[in-house]
Amino acid sequence: MATYFSYVPTPVLVIIDIHPKERGIPTKSYYAVEEVKENATQKSQKVFVHVPSEIVAREVEEIGVEHLLRDAKDTTISTLGTEVTGKLAALKVLDGRLTEIRSYPDLVIDGKLPLNHEILYHLQNVFNLLPNLNVS
C-alpha cells in the first residue's frame, strides 16, 4: 500500500463487480486512514476502511446517456426498470445510513465513540420533523 501514498496522500480504492449477482450498485469503496496502535512500540500504519458509496451523474451526462440509449433500440431497456433499479439502490443506501445512525447511540453508551453534541442536535431535528402518527 505504500506505493499508493507516493502518488496520492489519501487514496480511495473502488472495487467494481463486473458480474453482479444482486441488484444495486456493483461497487465496494474504501478509503485510507491512519491506524494508530495502542502500544507505543508499534508503528502506526495506513489501512483501507469500507465506506458506503453511490454513483451519481450530472445532468449533462444523463442527457448523453439517454441519447445513446435511444440510438441503441434495445427493447430490454425500459425506463420503468431503470427507475425501479435506481430506487432500490437508493433504498439500500438509505438503509445503510439509517443503520449507521442507529448504531451511534449504542457506540457512545459503550464508550467506543465520544459524545458529539452536533450529531445529537441533528438527530433531534430529524425526530422533530417526523409526523405525529398517533393523532386521533
PDB file of C-alpha atoms in Angstrom:
ATOM      1  CA  MET A   1       0.000   0.000   0.000  1.00  0.00           C
ATOM      2  CA  ALA A   2       2.985   2.315   0.424  1.00  0.00           C
ATOM      3  CA  THR A   3       3.185   2.745  -3.340  1.00  0.00           C
ATOM      4  CA  TYR A   4      -0.266   4.374  -3.331  1.00  0.00           C
ATOM      5  CA  PHE A   5       0.925   7.107  -0.994  1.00  0.00           C
ATOM      6  CA  SER A   6       3.784   8.117  -3.275  1.00  0.00           C
ATOM      7  CA  TYR A   7       1.140   9.238  -5.809  1.00  0.00           C
ATOM      8  CA  VAL A   8      -1.838  10.248  -3.652  1.00  0.00           C
ATOM      9  CA  PRO A   9      -1.754  11.193   0.059  1.00  0.00           C
ATOM     10  CA  THR A  10      -5.275   9.827   0.743  1.00  0.00           C
ATOM     11  CA  PRO A  11      -6.032   7.051  -1.758  1.00  0.00           C
ATOM     12  CA  VAL A  12      -9.506   5.686  -2.418  1.00  0.00           C
ATOM     13  CA  LEU A  13      -9.996   2.099  -3.558  1.00  0.00           C
ATOM     14  CA  VAL A  14     -13.130   1.208  -5.547  1.00  0.00           C
ATOM     15  CA  ILE A  15     -13.787  -2.415  -6.500  1.00  0.00           C
ATOM     16  CA  ILE A  16     -16.304  -2.890  -9.310  1.00  0.00           C
ATOM     17  CA  ASP A  17     -18.047  -6.248  -9.705  1.00  0.00           C
ATOM     18  CA  ILE A  18     -18.468  -6.697 -13.463  1.00  0.00           C
ATOM     19  CA  HIS A  19     -20.749  -9.707 -12.967  1.00  0.00           C
ATOM     20  CA  PRO A  20     -23.029  -8.663 -10.076  1.00  0.00           C
ATOM     21  CA  LYS A  21     -25.283 -11.339  -8.619  1.00  0.00           C
ATOM     22  CA  GLU A  22     -27.619  -8.929  -6.835  1.00  0.00           C
ATOM     23  CA  ARG A  23     -29.335  -5.674  -7.717  1.00  0.00           C
ATOM     24  CA  GLY A  24     -27.907  -2.352  -6.698  1.00  0.00           C
ATOM     25  CA  ILE A  25     -24.581  -0.657  -7.097  1.00  0.00           C
ATOM     26  CA  PRO A  26     -21.909  -3.227  -8.032  1.00  0.00           C
ATOM     27  CA  THR A  27     -19.143  -1.400  -6.174  1.00  0.00           C
ATOM     28  CA  LYS A  28     -17.342  -1.563  -2.855  1.00  0.00           C
ATOM     29  CA  SER A  29     -15.435   1.546  -1.795  1.00  0.00           C
ATOM     30  CA  TYR A  30     -12.628   2.005   0.700  1.00  0.00           C
ATOM     31  CA  TYR A  31     -10.501   4.939   1.829  1.00  0.00           C
ATOM     32  CA  ALA A  32      -7.173   5.006   3.628  1.00  0.00           C
ATOM     33  CA  VAL A  33      -6.928   6.000   7.290  1.00  0.00           C
ATOM     34  CA  GLU A  34      -4.054   6.038   9.736  1.00  0.00           C
ATOM     35  CA  GLU A  35      -4.415   3.175  12.221  1.00  0.00           C
ATOM     36  CA  VAL A  36      -2.742   4.180  15.473  1.00  0.00           C
ATOM     37  CA  LYS A  37      -1.594   1.304  17.654  1.00  0.00           C
ATOM     38  CA  GLU A  38      -2.369   1.466  21.370  1.00  0.00           C
ATOM     39  CA  ASN A  39       1.071   0.132  22.146  1.00  0.00           C
ATOM     40  CA  ALA A  40       3.610   2.935  21.618  1.00  0.00           C
ATOM     41  CA  THR A  41       6.276   0.456  20.497  1.00  0.00           C
ATOM     42  CA  GLN A  42       4.335  -0.490  17.375  1.00  0.00           C
ATOM     43  CA  LYS A  43       4.437   1.746  14.330  1.00  0.00           C
ATOM     44  CA  SER A  44       1.147   3.172  13.039  1.00  0.00           C
ATOM     45  CA  GLN A  45       0.075   2.126   9.572  1.00  0.00           C
ATOM     46  CA  LYS A  46      -2.440   3.066   6.898  1.00  0.00           C
ATOM     47  CA  VAL A  47      -5.357   0.706   6.322  1.00  0.00           C
ATOM     48  CA  PHE A  48      -8.350   0.765   3.996  1.00  0.00           C
ATOM     49  CA  VAL A  49     -11.741   1.244   5.696  1.00  0.00           C
ATOM     50  CA  HIS A  50     -15.062   0.442   3.967  1.00  0.00           C
ATOM     51  CA  VAL A  51     -17.270   3.418   3.143  1.00  0.00           C
ATOM     52  CA  PRO A  52     -20.792   3.395   1.621  1.00  0.00           C
ATOM     53  CA  SER A  53     -20.823   4.604  -1.978  1.00  0.00           C
ATOM     54  CA  GLU A  54     -23.244   5.793  -4.592  1.00  0.00           C
ATOM     55  CA  ILE A  55     -22.969   6.518  -8.288  1.00  0.00           C
ATOM     56  CA  VAL A  56     -24.299   9.858  -9.474  1.00  0.00           C
ATOM     57  CA  ALA A  57     -24.148  11.758 -12.741  1.00  0.00           C
ATOM     58  CA  ARG A  58     -24.506  15.363 -13.766  1.00  0.00           C
ATOM     59  CA  GLU A  59     -27.488  16.345 -15.864  1.00  0.00           C
ATOM     60  CA  VAL A  60     -25.302  16.698 -18.957  1.00  0.00           C
ATOM     61  CA  GLU A  61     -24.053  13.119 -18.553  1.00  0.00           C
ATOM     62  CA  GLU A  62     -27.588  11.802 -18.061  1.00  0.00           C
ATOM     63  CA  ILE A  63     -28.742  13.509 -21.270  1.00  0.00           C
ATOM     64  CA  GLY A  64     -25.825  11.982 -23.175  1.00  0.00           C
ATOM     65  CA  VAL A  65     -26.663   8.504 -21.898  1.00  0.00           C
ATOM     66  CA  GLU A  66     -30.338   8.984 -22.817  1.00  0.00           C
ATOM     67  CA  HIS A  67     -29.327   9.870 -26.394  1.00  0.00           C
ATOM     68  CA  LEU A  68     -27.125   6.786 -26.601  1.00  0.00           C
ATOM     69  CA  LEU A  69     -29.930   4.576 -25.291  1.00  0.00           C
ATOM     70  CA  ARG A  70     -32.371   5.973 -27.867  1.00  0.00           C
ATOM     71  CA  ASP A  71     -29.955   5.002 -30.615  1.00  0.00           C
ATOM     72  CA  ALA A  72     -29.483   1.502 -29.165  1.00  0.00           C
ATOM     73  CA  LYS A  73     -33.100   0.449 -29.915  1.00  0.00           C
ATOM     74  CA  ASP A  74     -32.855  -2.308 -27.314  1.00  0.00           C
ATOM     75  CA  THR A  75     -36.296  -3.453 -26.176  1.00  0.00           C
ATOM     76  CA  THR A  76     -34.918  -4.937 -22.950  1.00  0.00           C
ATOM     77  CA  ILE A  77     -34.014  -1.477 -21.636  1.00  0.00           C
ATOM     78  CA  SER A  78     -37.022   0.137 -20.023  1.00  0.00           C
ATOM     79  CA  THR A  79     -37.341   3.441 -18.274  1.00  0.00           C
ATOM     80  CA  LEU A  80     -39.519   1.885 -15.578  1.00  0.00           C
ATOM     81  CA  GLY A  81     -36.981  -0.868 -14.935  1.00  0.00           C
ATOM     82  CA  THR A  82     -34.195   1.683 -14.710  1.00  0.00           C
ATOM     83  CA  GLU A  83     -36.195   3.814 -12.289  1.00  0.00           C
ATOM     84  CA  VAL A  84     -37.058   0.833 -10.082  1.00  0.00           C
ATOM     85  CA  THR A  85     -33.415  -0.282 -10.038  1.00  0.00           C
ATOM     86  CA  GLY A  86     -32.352   3.241  -9.092  1.00  0.00           C
ATOM     87  CA  LYS A  87     -34.922   3.415  -6.317  1.00  0.00           C
ATOM     88  CA  LEU A  88     -33.839   0.020  -4.957  1.00  0.00           C
ATOM     89  CA  ALA A  89     -30.227   1.175  -4.899  1.00  0.00           C
ATOM     90  CA  ALA A  90     -31.241   4.406  -3.139  1.00  0.00           C
ATOM     91  CA  LEU A  91     -33.217   2.439  -0.537  1.00  0.00           C
ATOM     92  CA  LYS A  92     -30.208   0.188   0.142  1.00  0.00           C
ATOM     93  CA  VAL A  93     -28.016   3.256   0.683  1.00  0.00           C
ATOM     94  CA  LEU A  94     -30.697   4.776   2.949  1.00  0.00           C
ATOM     95  CA  ASP A  95     -30.917   1.526   4.931  1.00  0.00           C
ATOM     96  CA  GLY A  96     -27.152   1.539   5.409  1.00  0.00           C
ATOM     97  CA  ARG A  97     -27.158   5.132   6.598  1.00  0.00           C
ATOM     98  CA  LEU A  98     -30.083   4.554   8.970  1.00  0.00           C
ATOM     99  CA  THR A  99     -28.278   1.522  10.397  1.00  0.00           C
ATOM    100  CA  GLU A 100     -25.198   3.680  10.921  1.00  0.00           C
ATOM    101  CA  ILE A 101     -27.287   6.388  12.615  1.00  0.00           C
ATOM    102  CA  ARG A 102     -28.983   3.765  14.804  1.00  0.00           C
ATOM    103  CA  SER A 103     -25.644   2.348  15.951  1.00  0.00           C
ATOM    104  CA  TYR A 104     -24.254   5.756  17.035  1.00  0.00           C
ATOM    105  CA  PRO A 105     -26.020   5.989  20.448  1.00  0.00           C
ATOM    106  CA  ASP A 106     -25.038   2.402  21.277  1.00  0.00           C
ATOM    107  CA  LEU A 107     -21.399   3.116  20.419  1.00  0.00           C
ATOM    108  CA  VAL A 108     -21.458   6.241  22.616  1.00  0.00           C
ATOM    109  CA  ILE A 109     -23.004   4.306  25.524  1.00  0.00           C
ATOM    110  CA  ASP A 110     -20.392   1.551  25.141  1.00  0.00           C
ATOM    111  CA  GLY A 111     -17.635   4.198  25.184  1.00  0.00           C
ATOM    112  CA  LYS A 112     -16.411   3.329  21.685  1.00  0.00           C
ATOM    113  CA  LEU A 113     -17.216   6.810  20.331  1.00  0.00           C
ATOM    114  CA  PRO A 114     -17.106  10.200  22.043  1.00  0.00           C
ATOM    115  CA  LEU A 115     -20.327  12.140  22.592  1.00  0.00           C
ATOM    116  CA  ASN A 116     -20.811  14.703  19.810  1.00  0.00           C
ATOM    117  CA  HIS A 117     -23.426  17.358  20.593  1.00  0.00           C
ATOM    118  CA  GLU A 118     -23.693  18.442  16.954  1.00  0.00           C
ATOM    119  CA  ILE A 119     -24.736  14.921  15.918  1.00  0.00           C
ATOM    120  CA  LEU A 120     -27.299  14.803  18.736  1.00  0.00           C
ATOM    121  CA  TYR A 121     -28.617  18.219  17.658  1.00  0.00           C
ATOM    122  CA  HIS A 122     -29.135  16.956  14.094  1.00  0.00           C
ATOM    123  CA  LEU A 123     -30.784  13.752  15.340  1.00  0.00           C
ATOM    124  CA  GLN A 124     -33.163  15.814  17.474  1.00  0.00           C
ATOM    125  CA  ASN A 125     -34.044  17.924  14.410  1.00  0.00           C
ATOM    126  CA  VAL A 126     -34.802  14.752  12.442  1.00  0.00           C
ATOM    127  CA  PHE A 127     -37.121  13.499  15.194  1.00  0.00           C
ATOM    128  CA  ASN A 128     -38.844  16.892  15.412  1.00  0.00           C
ATOM    129  CA  LEU A 129     -39.579  16.777  11.661  1.00  0.00           C
ATOM    130  CA  LEU A 130     -41.227  13.344  11.843  1.00  0.00           C
ATOM    131  CA  PRO A 131     -45.039  13.427  11.621  1.00  0.00           C
ATOM    132  CA  ASN A 132     -47.131  12.539  14.662  1.00  0.00           C
ATOM    133  CA  LEU A 133     -48.991   9.377  13.631  1.00  0.00           C
ATOM    134  CA  ASN A 134     -50.767   8.957  16.985  1.00  0.00           C
ATOM    135  CA  VAL A 135     -53.286  11.760  16.416  1.00  0.00           C
ATOM    136  CA  SER A 136     -56.915  10.658  16.861  1.00  0.00           C
TER     137      SER A 136
END
